[in-house]
GROMACS .gro file of N, CA and C in nm:
model
  234
    1MET      N    1   0.873   9.872  -8.256
    1MET     CA    2   0.902   9.917  -8.122
    1MET      C    3   0.953   9.800  -8.039
    2THR      N    4   1.026   9.830  -7.940
    2THR     CA    5   1.078   9.726  -7.851
    2THR      C    6   0.974   9.684  -7.748
    3ASP      N    7   0.862   9.758  -7.738
    3ASP     CA    8   0.758   9.723  -7.642
    3ASP      C    9   0.701   9.584  -7.668
    4GLU      N   10   0.673   9.552  -7.793
    4GLU     CA   11   0.613   9.424  -7.826
    4GLU      C   12   0.713   9.309  -7.815
    5GLN      N   13   0.842   9.337  -7.821
    5GLN     CA   14   0.942   9.232  -7.820
    5GLN      C   15   0.991   9.200  -7.679
    6ASN      N   16   0.978   9.291  -7.587
    6ASN     CA   17   1.025   9.268  -7.451
    6ASN      C   18   0.920   9.188  -7.374
    7ILE      N   19   0.952   9.065  -7.338
    7ILE     CA   20   0.853   8.979  -7.272
    7ILE      C   21   0.851   8.997  -7.121
    8ASN      N   22   0.947   9.068  -7.064
    8ASN     CA   23   0.953   9.089  -6.919
    8ASN      C   24   0.901   9.225  -6.879
    9ARG      N   25   0.795   9.269  -6.939
    9ARG     CA   26   0.738   9.399  -6.906
    9ARG      C   27   0.664   9.389  -6.773
   10TYR      N   28   0.683   9.489  -6.689
   10TYR     CA   29   0.617   9.485  -6.558
   10TYR      C   30   0.466   9.500  -6.571
   11PHE      N   31   0.418   9.567  -6.673
   11PHE     CA   32   0.274   9.590  -6.686
   11PHE      C   33   0.202   9.475  -6.755
   12SER      N   34   0.271   9.367  -6.786
   12SER     CA   35   0.204   9.252  -6.845
   12SER      C   36   0.173   9.145  -6.741
   13GLY      N   37   0.213   9.168  -6.616
   13GLY     CA   38   0.182   9.073  -6.509
   13GLY      C   39   0.034   9.076  -6.475
   14ILE      N   40  -0.019   8.961  -6.433
   14ILE     CA   41  -0.163   8.948  -6.410
   14ILE      C   42  -0.209   9.035  -6.294
   15ILE      N   43  -0.130   9.045  -6.187
   15ILE     CA   44  -0.173   9.125  -6.071
   15ILE      C   45  -0.173   9.273  -6.107
   16TYR      N   46  -0.071   9.317  -6.180
   16TYR     CA   47  -0.066   9.457  -6.224
   16TYR      C   48  -0.185   9.488  -6.314
   17ARG      N   49  -0.219   9.397  -6.403
   17ARG     CA   50  -0.331   9.420  -6.494
   17ARG      C   51  -0.463   9.426  -6.420
   18ILE      N   52  -0.482   9.340  -6.321
   18ILE     CA   53  -0.606   9.341  -6.244
   18ILE      C   54  -0.619   9.471  -6.164
   19LEU      N   55  -0.511   9.508  -6.094
   19LEU     CA   56  -0.516   9.632  -6.016
   19LEU      C   57  -0.532   9.754  -6.105
   20SER      N   58  -0.467   9.754  -6.218
   20SER     CA   59  -0.479   9.864  -6.312
   20SER      C   60  -0.622   9.873  -6.366
   21GLY      N   61  -0.680   9.760  -6.398
   21GLY     CA   62  -0.818   9.758  -6.446
   21GLY      C   63  -0.917   9.807  -6.341
   22LEU      N   64  -0.895   9.765  -6.216
   22LEU     CA   65  -0.982   9.812  -6.108
   22LEU      C   66  -0.969   9.963  -6.087
   23PHE      N   67  -0.846  10.013  -6.096
   23PHE     CA   68  -0.826  10.157  -6.084
   23PHE      C   69  -0.892  10.230  -6.201
   24GLY      N   70  -0.889  10.171  -6.319
   24GLY     CA   71  -0.958  10.229  -6.434
   24GLY      C   72  -1.109  10.234  -6.415
   25VAL      N   73  -1.165  10.129  -6.357
   25VAL     CA   74  -1.309  10.128  -6.327
   25VAL      C   75  -1.341  10.237  -6.226
   26PHE      N   76  -1.256  10.251  -6.124
   26PHE     CA   77  -1.276  10.357  -6.025
   26PHE      C   78  -1.271  10.495  -6.090
   27LEU      N   79  -1.171  10.519  -6.174
   27LEU     CA   80  -1.160  10.650  -6.240
   27LEU      C   81  -1.280  10.677  -6.331
   28THR      N   82  -1.325  10.576  -6.401
   28THR     CA   83  -1.441  10.594  -6.488
   28THR      C   84  -1.565  10.629  -6.406
   29ALA      N   85  -1.585  10.562  -6.294
   29ALA     CA   86  -1.699  10.592  -6.208
   29ALA      C   87  -1.689  10.733  -6.150
   30VAL      N   88  -1.570  10.773  -6.107
   30VAL     CA   89  -1.551  10.908  -6.054
   30VAL      C   90  -1.577  11.012  -6.162
   31GLY      N   91  -1.530  10.986  -6.283
   31GLY     CA   92  -1.554  11.080  -6.394
   31GLY      C   93  -1.701  11.097  -6.425
   32ILE      N   94  -1.774  10.987  -6.426
   32ILE     CA   95  -1.919  10.995  -6.451
   32ILE      C   96  -1.988  11.070  -6.337
   33TYR      N   97  -1.945  11.044  -6.215
   33TYR     CA   98  -2.001  11.114  -6.100
   33TYR      C   99  -1.977  11.264  -6.111
   34VAL      N  100  -1.856  11.303  -6.149
   34VAL     CA  101  -1.823  11.445  -6.163
   34VAL      C  102  -1.909  11.512  -6.269
   35VAL      N  103  -1.932  11.444  -6.380
   35VAL     CA  104  -2.014  11.502  -6.487
   35VAL      C  105  -2.156  11.531  -6.438
   36PHE      N  106  -2.215  11.438  -6.365
   36PHE     CA  107  -2.355  11.454  -6.327
   36PHE      C  108  -2.378  11.523  -6.193
   37PHE      N  109  -2.284  11.511  -6.100
   37PHE     CA  110  -2.309  11.562  -5.965
   37PHE      C  111  -2.203  11.661  -5.917
   38GLY      N  112  -2.119  11.710  -6.004
   38GLY     CA  113  -2.017  11.805  -5.965
   38GLY      C  114  -2.078  11.939  -5.926
   39VAL      N  115  -2.004  12.018  -5.848
   39VAL     CA  116  -2.056  12.145  -5.798
   39VAL      C  117  -1.989  12.265  -5.866
   40ALA      N  118  -1.905  12.241  -5.964
   40ALA     CA  119  -1.838  12.350  -6.035
   40ALA      C  120  -1.926  12.398  -6.150
   41GLU      N  121  -1.878  12.497  -6.222
   41GLU     CA  122  -1.949  12.547  -6.339
   41GLU      C  123  -1.968  12.433  -6.440
   42PRO      N  124  -2.074  12.436  -6.518
   42PRO     CA  125  -2.104  12.324  -6.609
   42PRO      C  126  -1.990  12.293  -6.708
   43LEU      N  127  -1.927  12.393  -6.765
   43LEU     CA  128  -1.821  12.367  -6.862
   43LEU      C  129  -1.701  12.298  -6.796
   44ILE      N  130  -1.662  12.346  -6.678
   44ILE     CA  131  -1.550  12.286  -6.605
   44ILE      C  132  -1.588  12.146  -6.559
   45ARG      N  133  -1.708  12.130  -6.508
   45ARG     CA  134  -1.754  12.001  -6.458
   45ARG      C  135  -1.755  11.896  -6.568
   46VAL      N  136  -1.811  11.929  -6.682
   46VAL     CA  137  -1.820  11.834  -6.792
   46VAL      C  138  -1.681  11.806  -6.850
   47GLY      N  139  -1.600  11.909  -6.865
   47GLY     CA  140  -1.466  11.890  -6.921
   47GLY      C  141  -1.379  11.801  -6.835
   48LEU      N  142  -1.372  11.830  -6.705
   48LEU     CA  143  -1.292  11.748  -6.616
   48LEU      C  144  -1.349  11.608  -6.599
   49GLY      N  145  -1.481  11.598  -6.594
   49GLY     CA  146  -1.543  11.467  -6.584
   49GLY      C  147  -1.514  11.379  -6.704
   50LEU      N  148  -1.520  11.438  -6.823
   50LEU     CA  149  -1.489  11.360  -6.943
   50LEU      C  150  -1.341  11.324  -6.950
   51LEU      N  151  -1.254  11.413  -6.903
   51LEU     CA  152  -1.112  11.382  -6.900
   51LEU      C  153  -1.082  11.266  -6.805
   52ILE      N  154  -1.140  11.269  -6.687
   52ILE     CA  155  -1.120  11.161  -6.591
   52ILE      C  156  -1.178  11.031  -6.644
   53THR      N  157  -1.296  11.037  -6.706
   53THR     CA  158  -1.358  10.918  -6.764
   53THR      C  159  -1.273  10.861  -6.877
   54ALA      N  160  -1.218  10.949  -6.961
   54ALA     CA  161  -1.133  10.902  -7.071
   54ALA      C  162  -1.006  10.835  -7.018
   55LEU      N  163  -0.945  10.892  -6.915
   55LEU     CA  164  -0.826  10.830  -6.857
   55LEU      C  165  -0.860  10.695  -6.794
   56GLY      N  166  -0.974  10.686  -6.730
   56GLY     CA  167  -1.015  10.558  -6.671
   56GLY      C  168  -1.044  10.453  -6.777
   57ALA      N  169  -1.114  10.493  -6.882
   57ALA     CA  170  -1.144  10.397  -6.990
   57ALA      C  171  -1.016  10.352  -7.060
   58GLU      N  172  -0.922  10.444  -7.079
   58GLU     CA  173  -0.796  10.407  -7.143
   58GLU      C  174  -0.714  10.315  -7.054
   59THR      N  175  -0.722  10.334  -6.923
   59THR     CA  176  -0.652  10.246  -6.830
   59THR      C  177  -0.712  10.106  -6.833
   60ILE      N  178  -0.843  10.096  -6.841
   60ILE     CA  179  -0.908   9.966  -6.854
   60ILE      C  180  -0.866   9.899  -6.984
   61TRP      N  181  -0.869   9.973  -7.094
   61TRP     CA  182  -0.832   9.918  -7.224
   61TRP      C  183  -0.685   9.874  -7.224
   62SER      N  184  -0.599   9.949  -7.160
   62SER     CA  185  -0.457   9.912  -7.152
   62SER      C  186  -0.438   9.785  -7.069
   63ALA      N  187  -0.515   9.771  -6.963
   63ALA     CA  188  -0.506   9.650  -6.881
   63ALA      C  189  -0.552   9.528  -6.959
   64ILE      N  190  -0.654   9.545  -7.039
   64ILE     CA  191  -0.704   9.434  -7.121
   64ILE      C  192  -0.601   9.395  -7.226
   65ARG      N  193  -0.542   9.493  -7.290
   65ARG     CA  194  -0.447   9.467  -7.399
   65ARG      C  195  -0.303   9.446  -7.351
   66SER      N  196  -0.278   9.452  -7.221
   66SER     CA  197  -0.146   9.434  -7.161
   66SER      C  198  -0.046   9.536  -7.215
   67ARG      N  199  -0.087   9.661  -7.211
   67ARG     CA  200  -0.001   9.770  -7.254
   67ARG      C  201   0.010   9.872  -7.141
   68GLN      N  202   0.109   9.958  -7.152
   68GLN     CA  203   0.128  10.062  -7.053
   68GLN      C  204   0.027  10.174  -7.076
   69SER      N  205  -0.041  10.215  -6.969
   69SER     CA  206  -0.145  10.317  -6.983
   69SER      C  207  -0.086  10.457  -6.986
   70TRP      N  208  -0.170  10.554  -7.022
   70TRP     CA  209  -0.127  10.693  -7.024
   70TRP      C  210  -0.089  10.739  -6.884
   71LEU      N  211  -0.163  10.692  -6.784
   71LEU     CA  212  -0.133  10.733  -6.646
   71LEU      C  213   0.003  10.682  -6.602
   72ALA      N  214   0.039  10.562  -6.642
   72ALA     CA  215   0.170  10.508  -6.606
   72ALA      C  216   0.281  10.584  -6.677
   73ARG      N  217   0.254  10.631  -6.796
   73ARG     CA  218   0.353  10.710  -6.869
   73ARG      C  219   0.366  10.851  -6.813
   74LEU      N  220   0.257  10.906  -6.761
   74LEU     CA  221   0.260  11.039  -6.704
   74LEU      C  222   0.311  11.040  -6.559
   75GLY      N  223   0.310  10.927  -6.492
   75GLY     CA  224   0.349  10.918  -6.354
   75GLY      C  225   0.484  10.978  -6.320
   76PRO      N  226   0.589  10.950  -6.398
   76PRO     CA  227   0.719  11.008  -6.364
   76PRO      C  228   0.724  11.160  -6.376
   77PHE      N  229   0.633  11.220  -6.452
   77PHE     CA  230   0.632  11.364  -6.469
   77PHE      C  231   0.562  11.437  -6.356
   78ILE      N  232   0.479  11.366  -6.280
   78ILE     CA  233   0.401  11.430  -6.174
   78ILE      C  234   0.478  11.429  -6.045
   0.00000   0.00000   0.00000
């Protein structure tokens, strides 16, 4: 892939990685909160909470590994 060869990637900058990691921590905390304290039906609450938590954890992992996260890839579609 050309991802590993391109050294001028915007998501490999230190400020982008820090902000992305902080946003991932925020999403993970929100996801855990939704699972335990949400007011929707249990199946919806747990499903959405786990989805938000997974996106947050993946964003943290992407920031650590200096890769583009799923949220950054989905951003242009939203």
